[in-house]
Coordinates of C-alpha atoms in Angstrom, one line a residue:
M1 CA 88.3 136.8 110.5
T2 CA 91.7 135.1 110.0
A3 CA 94.0 133.5 112.5
R4 CA 97.4 132.0 112.2
T5 CA 99.4 129.3 114.1
T6 CA 102.5 127.6 115.4
K7 CA 103.9 125.4 118.0
T8 CA 107.6 124.7 117.8
A9 CA 107.3 121.0 117.0
D10 CA 108.7 118.8 114.3
F11 CA 106.5 118.5 111.3
R12 CA 104.6 115.3 111.4
C13 CA 104.0 113.2 108.3
R14 CA 101.8 110.2 108.9
R15 CA 102.5 106.7 107.8
V16 CA 100.0 104.0 108.2
T17 CA 100.3 100.4 109.1
L18 CA 97.2 98.2 108.7
A19 CA 96.5 94.6 109.6
L20 CA 93.9 93.1 107.2
L21 CA 90.4 94.2 108.5
A22 CA 91.5 97.3 110.2
L23 CA 93.7 98.8 113.0
V24 CA 95.7 101.8 111.9
L25 CA 98.6 103.5 113.5
L26 CA 100.0 106.9 112.5
L27 CA 103.8 107.2 112.8
G28 CA 105.5 110.6 112.9
C29 CA 108.7 111.2 111.0
G30 CA 111.0 114.1 111.9
T31 CA 113.2 116.4 109.8
A32 CA 117.0 116.2 110.0
P33 CA 118.5 119.0 111.9
I34 CA 120.1 121.9 110.2
D35 CA 123.5 123.3 111.0
S36 CA 122.6 126.4 113.1
D37 CA 125.9 128.0 112.3
A38 CA 125.3 128.0 108.5
G39 CA 125.0 131.5 107.1
Q40 CA 123.1 133.1 104.3
T41 CA 123.9 132.0 100.8
K42 CA 125.7 134.1 98.2
A43 CA 122.6 133.9 96.0
D44 CA 120.2 135.0 98.7
T45 CA 122.4 137.9 99.6
T46 CA 122.8 139.0 96.0
A47 CA 119.1 138.6 95.3
A48 CA 118.1 140.6 98.3
T49 CA 120.5 143.5 97.4
D50 CA 119.5 143.5 93.7
T51 CA 115.8 143.4 94.5
T52 CA 115.9 146.2 97.1
A53 CA 117.7 148.4 94.6
A54 CA 115.1 147.6 91.9
A55 CA 112.2 148.2 94.3
D56 CA 113.7 151.6 95.2
T57 CA 114.1 152.4 91.5
N58 CA 110.4 151.7 91.0
S59 CA 109.6 154.5 93.5
G60 CA 106.8 152.6 95.1
A61 CA 105.7 150.9 91.9
G62 CA 105.9 147.6 93.8
A63 CA 102.4 148.2 94.9
D64 CA 101.3 147.7 91.3
I65 CA 100.3 144.3 90.0
H66 CA 103.2 142.1 89.0
T67 CA 105.6 145.0 88.4
L68 CA 108.4 143.1 90.2
D69 CA 108.3 140.0 88.2
D70 CA 111.9 140.2 87.2
V71 CA 112.9 141.0 90.8
L72 CA 110.9 138.7 93.1
R73 CA 111.8 135.1 93.2
V74 CA 110.0 131.9 94.0
N75 CA 111.5 131.8 97.5
H76 CA 110.3 135.4 98.3
I77 CA 106.7 134.3 98.7
Q78 CA 104.4 132.7 101.3
A79 CA 101.5 130.6 100.1
K80 CA 98.7 128.6 101.6
G81 CA 98.3 124.9 101.0
T82 CA 96.2 122.0 102.1
H83 CA 97.1 118.5 103.5
N84 CA 95.6 115.5 101.6
S85 CA 93.9 118.0 99.4
F86 CA 91.7 115.4 97.6
H87 CA 90.3 114.0 100.9
L88 CA 86.6 113.3 101.4
K89 CA 84.8 112.1 104.6
N90 CA 84.1 108.4 104.8
A91 CA 81.0 106.8 106.4
A92 CA 83.2 104.5 108.5
K93 CA 85.0 106.9 110.9
V94 CA 87.9 104.5 111.7
I95 CA 90.2 107.3 112.7
P96 CA 88.8 110.6 114.1
E97 CA 91.6 112.6 112.5
W98 CA 90.4 111.4 109.1
D99 CA 86.9 112.8 109.6
Y100 CA 87.4 115.9 107.3
E101 CA 87.1 116.9 103.7
F102 CA 88.1 119.6 101.3
A103 CA 86.4 121.3 98.4
P104 CA 87.4 120.1 94.9
L105 CA 90.9 121.1 93.9
D106 CA 89.8 123.8 91.4
V107 CA 87.5 125.3 94.1
Q108 CA 90.4 125.4 96.6
L109 CA 92.4 127.3 94.0
D110 CA 89.6 129.6 92.8
K111 CA 87.7 130.4 96.0
Q112 CA 90.0 129.6 98.9
G113 CA 93.4 131.1 97.9
V114 CA 95.1 127.7 98.0
R115 CA 98.3 127.5 95.9
Q116 CA 99.7 124.2 97.2
L117 CA 97.9 120.9 96.8
E118 CA 98.9 117.4 98.1
I119 CA 98.0 114.3 96.2
D120 CA 98.5 110.6 97.3
V121 CA 99.1 108.2 94.4
H122 CA 98.7 104.4 94.2
Y123 CA 99.9 102.5 91.1
V124 CA 97.3 100.2 89.6
P125 CA 98.5 98.1 86.6
G126 CA 96.3 97.5 83.5
T127 CA 94.5 94.3 83.0
P128 CA 96.9 91.8 81.3
T129 CA 94.1 90.3 79.2
S130 CA 93.0 93.7 77.7
R131 CA 94.9 95.6 75.0
T132 CA 93.1 98.9 76.0
A133 CA 93.3 98.9 79.7
K134 CA 96.2 101.0 80.8
A135 CA 97.9 101.3 84.2
T136 CA 96.5 104.2 86.3
W137 CA 97.6 106.2 89.2
Q138 CA 94.7 106.2 91.6
V139 CA 94.3 108.9 94.3
F140 CA 93.1 108.1 97.8
H141 CA 94.5 108.0 101.3
V142 CA 94.4 104.5 102.7
P143 CA 92.9 101.4 101.1
F144 CA 89.5 100.1 102.4
V145 CA 89.4 102.3 105.5
D146 CA 89.9 105.8 104.0
P147 CA 89.4 105.5 100.2
K148 CA 87.3 108.5 99.2
S149 CA 88.7 111.2 96.9
S150 CA 87.3 114.2 95.1
C151 CA 89.2 113.2 92.0
P152 CA 89.8 109.4 91.6
T153 CA 93.0 109.5 89.5
L154 CA 96.1 111.5 89.1
T155 CA 95.1 112.5 85.6
A156 CA 91.7 113.7 86.8
C157 CA 93.3 115.7 89.6
L158 CA 95.9 117.3 87.5
T159 CA 93.4 118.1 84.7
L160 CA 91.3 120.0 87.2
V161 CA 94.4 122.0 88.3
K162 CA 95.6 122.6 84.7
T163 CA 92.2 123.7 83.5
W164 CA 92.0 126.3 86.4
S165 CA 95.6 127.4 85.5
D166 CA 94.7 127.9 81.8
A167 CA 91.7 130.1 82.8
H168 CA 93.7 132.2 85.3
N169 CA 96.6 133.8 83.5
G170 CA 99.1 135.4 85.8
H171 CA 98.9 133.1 88.8
H172 CA 102.2 132.5 90.6
L173 CA 103.9 129.1 90.6
L174 CA 101.6 126.3 91.9
F175 CA 103.2 123.7 94.3
L176 CA 101.9 120.1 93.7
L177 CA 103.1 117.6 96.3
I178 CA 102.9 114.0 95.2
E179 CA 103.1 111.3 97.9
P180 CA 103.7 107.8 96.5
K181 CA 101.9 105.2 98.7
D182 CA 102.0 101.5 98.4
D183 CA 102.5 100.1 101.9
L184 CA 99.2 98.3 101.8
D185 CA 98.9 97.9 98.0
A186 CA 99.4 94.6 96.1
E187 CA 101.2 96.4 93.4
K188 CA 104.3 98.3 94.4
I189 CA 105.5 101.6 92.8
A190 CA 109.2 100.7 92.5
G191 CA 110.1 100.4 88.9
H192 CA 107.2 102.7 87.7
Y193 CA 108.7 106.1 88.4
D194 CA 109.2 106.9 84.7
E195 CA 105.5 106.2 84.3
L196 CA 104.7 108.7 87.1
D197 CA 106.7 111.3 85.3
A198 CA 104.9 110.5 82.1
A199 CA 101.5 110.7 83.7
I200 CA 102.4 114.3 84.9
L201 CA 103.7 115.3 81.5
A202 CA 100.6 114.0 79.8
V203 CA 98.7 116.8 81.5
W204 CA 101.3 119.4 82.3
P205 CA 103.8 119.9 79.3
K206 CA 107.4 120.8 80.1
D207 CA 106.9 124.4 79.2
R208 CA 104.3 124.7 81.9
L209 CA 106.5 123.1 84.6
L210 CA 109.4 124.2 86.8
R211 CA 111.6 121.1 86.8
P212 CA 114.9 120.3 88.5
D213 CA 116.7 120.8 85.2
D214 CA 115.2 124.3 84.9
V215 CA 116.6 125.3 88.2
R216 CA 120.0 123.6 87.8
G217 CA 120.6 125.1 84.3
S218 CA 124.3 124.7 83.4
H219 CA 125.4 123.9 86.9
K220 CA 126.3 120.3 87.8
T221 CA 124.0 120.2 90.8
L222 CA 120.8 121.8 92.1
R223 CA 122.6 122.9 95.2
A224 CA 125.3 124.7 93.2
A225 CA 122.7 126.4 91.1
L226 CA 120.8 127.7 94.1
E227 CA 123.9 128.9 95.8
A228 CA 125.0 130.7 92.7
N229 CA 121.8 132.0 91.1
G230 CA 119.0 131.5 93.6
W231 CA 115.5 130.4 92.6
P232 CA 113.9 131.6 89.3
T233 CA 111.9 134.8 89.3
L234 CA 108.1 135.0 89.5
G235 CA 108.1 136.2 85.9
Q236 CA 109.8 133.1 84.7
T237 CA 107.4 130.8 86.6
R238 CA 104.0 132.4 86.2
N239 CA 101.3 130.0 85.0
K240 CA 103.5 127.0 85.8
A241 CA 103.5 124.2 88.4
M242 CA 106.3 122.6 90.4
F243 CA 106.0 119.0 91.6
V244 CA 107.6 117.8 94.9
M245 CA 107.8 114.1 96.0
L246 CA 106.7 113.6 99.6
D247 CA 108.9 110.8 100.6
S248 CA 112.2 110.6 102.5
G249 CA 112.7 106.8 102.1
A250 CA 112.7 104.1 99.5
H251 CA 110.7 106.0 96.9
R252 CA 113.0 109.0 97.0
T253 CA 116.0 106.7 96.8
N254 CA 114.6 104.9 93.8
Y255 CA 113.5 108.1 92.1
L256 CA 117.1 109.4 92.4
K257 CA 118.6 106.2 91.1
D258 CA 120.4 106.9 87.8
H259 CA 119.3 110.5 88.2
P260 CA 121.6 111.6 91.1
N261 CA 120.9 115.3 90.5
L262 CA 117.4 114.7 89.3
E263 CA 118.5 115.0 85.7
D264 CA 115.6 114.6 83.3
R265 CA 113.2 114.2 86.2
V266 CA 109.9 116.0 86.6
I267 CA 109.6 116.0 90.4
F268 CA 111.8 117.6 93.0
A269 CA 112.8 115.4 96.0
R270 CA 111.9 116.4 99.5
G271 CA 114.7 116.9 102.0
G272 CA 118.4 116.5 101.2
L273 CA 119.9 119.2 103.4
G274 CA 123.4 119.6 102.2
E275 CA 122.9 117.1 99.4
S276 CA 123.6 117.9 95.8
W277 CA 119.9 117.4 94.8
G278 CA 118.4 119.1 97.9
A279 CA 116.1 122.1 97.2
V280 CA 112.9 121.6 99.2
V281 CA 112.8 121.0 103.0
E282 CA 109.8 120.0 105.1
T283 CA 109.8 121.0 108.8
S284 CA 107.6 122.7 111.3
D285 CA 110.3 123.4 113.8
V286 CA 110.6 127.2 113.9
K287 CA 114.4 127.3 114.3
Q288 CA 114.9 124.8 111.5
V289 CA 112.6 126.8 109.3
G290 CA 114.5 130.0 109.8
E291 CA 117.9 128.3 109.1
A292 CA 116.7 126.5 106.0
V293 CA 115.2 129.7 104.5
K294 CA 118.5 131.5 105.0
L295 CA 120.3 128.7 103.2
G296 CA 118.0 129.2 100.1
Y297 CA 115.8 126.1 100.5
L298 CA 112.1 126.2 99.9
V299 CA 110.4 125.2 103.2
R300 CA 107.0 123.5 103.5
S301 CA 105.4 123.4 107.0
K302 CA 102.2 122.2 108.6
A303 CA 100.3 125.2 109.7
D304 CA 98.1 123.4 112.2
D305 CA 97.6 120.3 114.2
P306 CA 94.1 118.6 114.1
N307 CA 94.5 117.7 117.8
A308 CA 95.5 121.1 119.0
S309 CA 93.3 123.9 120.3
D310 CA 92.4 126.9 118.2
A311 CA 94.7 129.1 120.4
D312 CA 97.6 126.7 120.0
N313 CA 97.1 126.5 116.2
T314 CA 97.0 130.3 116.0
Q315 CA 100.3 130.5 117.9
R316 CA 101.8 127.7 115.8
S317 CA 101.0 129.2 112.4
T318 CA 101.9 132.8 113.5
A319 CA 105.4 131.6 114.5
L320 CA 105.9 129.6 111.3
L321 CA 104.8 132.6 109.2
A322 CA 107.3 134.8 111.0
A323 CA 110.1 132.2 110.7
G324 CA 109.7 132.4 106.9
S325 CA 108.0 129.1 105.8
H326 CA 107.2 129.4 102.1
I327 CA 104.4 126.9 101.9
L328 CA 102.0 126.3 104.9
S329 CA 99.7 123.4 104.6
S330 CA 96.5 123.6 106.6
D331 CA 93.6 121.3 107.4
V332 CA 91.4 124.4 107.9
P333 CA 91.9 126.7 104.8
V334 CA 88.6 128.5 105.3
A335 CA 86.3 129.4 108.2
K336 CA 84.6 126.3 109.6
G337 CA 81.4 126.5 111.6
D338 CA 81.9 128.4 114.9
K339 CA 85.7 127.6 115.1
A340 CA 87.8 130.6 116.0
Y341 CA 90.8 129.3 113.9
W342 CA 91.4 129.0 110.2
F343 CA 94.5 129.6 108.2
D344 CA 95.3 132.4 105.7
V345 CA 98.4 134.2 104.7
P346 CA 98.1 137.6 106.4
G347 CA 97.5 140.4 103.8
G348 CA 97.8 137.8 101.0
A349 CA 96.2 138.3 97.6
P350 CA 96.0 135.3 98.3
S351 CA 99.7 134.7 98.7
G352 CA 102.1 137.2 100.3
C353 CA 105.7 138.3 100.8
N354 CA 108.0 136.2 102.9
P355 CA 109.0 138.3 105.9
V356 CA 112.5 136.7 106.0
S357 CA 113.6 136.3 102.4
A358 CA 111.6 138.9 100.4
P359 CA 113.2 142.2 99.7
A360 CA 111.9 145.7 100.6
G361 CA 109.3 146.8 98.1
C362 CA 107.6 143.4 97.8
T363 CA 103.8 143.5 98.0
A364 CA 101.1 140.8 97.9
K365 CA 99.8 142.2 94.6
A366 CA 103.3 142.0 93.2
V367 CA 103.3 138.3 94.1
E368 CA 99.9 137.6 92.6
A369 CA 96.7 139.6 91.9
L370 CA 94.3 137.9 89.6
P371 CA 91.2 139.7 88.2

């Protein structure tokens, strides 16, 4: 049995402040409002018209596996994701909301239909006295009070995902969300963003990535490219991954420094409505979701709230699906005990067609259907 959710509330990201020895507060951060009068982009209108015509020409062939790869685009799909995908339970239950865990990343991809993973990274420099010890990007939630992870480093996490990708030819674009965290760390991430890009490229080569440069092409800005051409097709992005930075503050600002349109960068920036570099929006407000989808942004939403009832979560995710969220992150990607709620994309294989942006003729099997 599958259920879906939604409550029209702003998507919450958690930031944590910690005094030495323990007390943690979670702070919500909202999403900037979208101009409700903004209309559909030229690229979206053209893509929808062209795609519908192609689907009609196929005379129902859209039901066949991947036959619409040159027609369907990245923003025509809906995919399931997980929040803090690396997270494992800790013996010390400091915060009840943190008492959860996920299967290993490759199991989520292989057995649970997950196509979006979220990874928190902390920069740890190498030992100055050693010539061999290199800096690492460690993966965990919060130091001391919530440190357990199913893959201890970014390299280990990405290798799991890349190995799964190599073995599953034909998967649609994977969405890997990277959240830089250093609020409580002795070593700060500022000044090490090139190293973050390099760590990703050491596992995922450029020809297996969808980067900002790939979307922008010959256009000056990402926004101009999306308005003119829309997102790349599924055929152009199969077996690839797209990285998005989950930060709307100093890390995003520093990552964009000297790269105002994300030139030569590996990771897309979150947010930026109306900005030249804006491409990916995060919000769980149903109205904002619908408006952003029409403007051609990719939208990531939180499918459920750990403090909400099963009925409320079902209502919440159902509304977000209908509004056109492209990526819906859940804390409950599979059936859990006797709970009535868990999240899946309805009719997905495992992902499905976006009810707002996908053209007629789109089918879940055309989005992805692995053997």
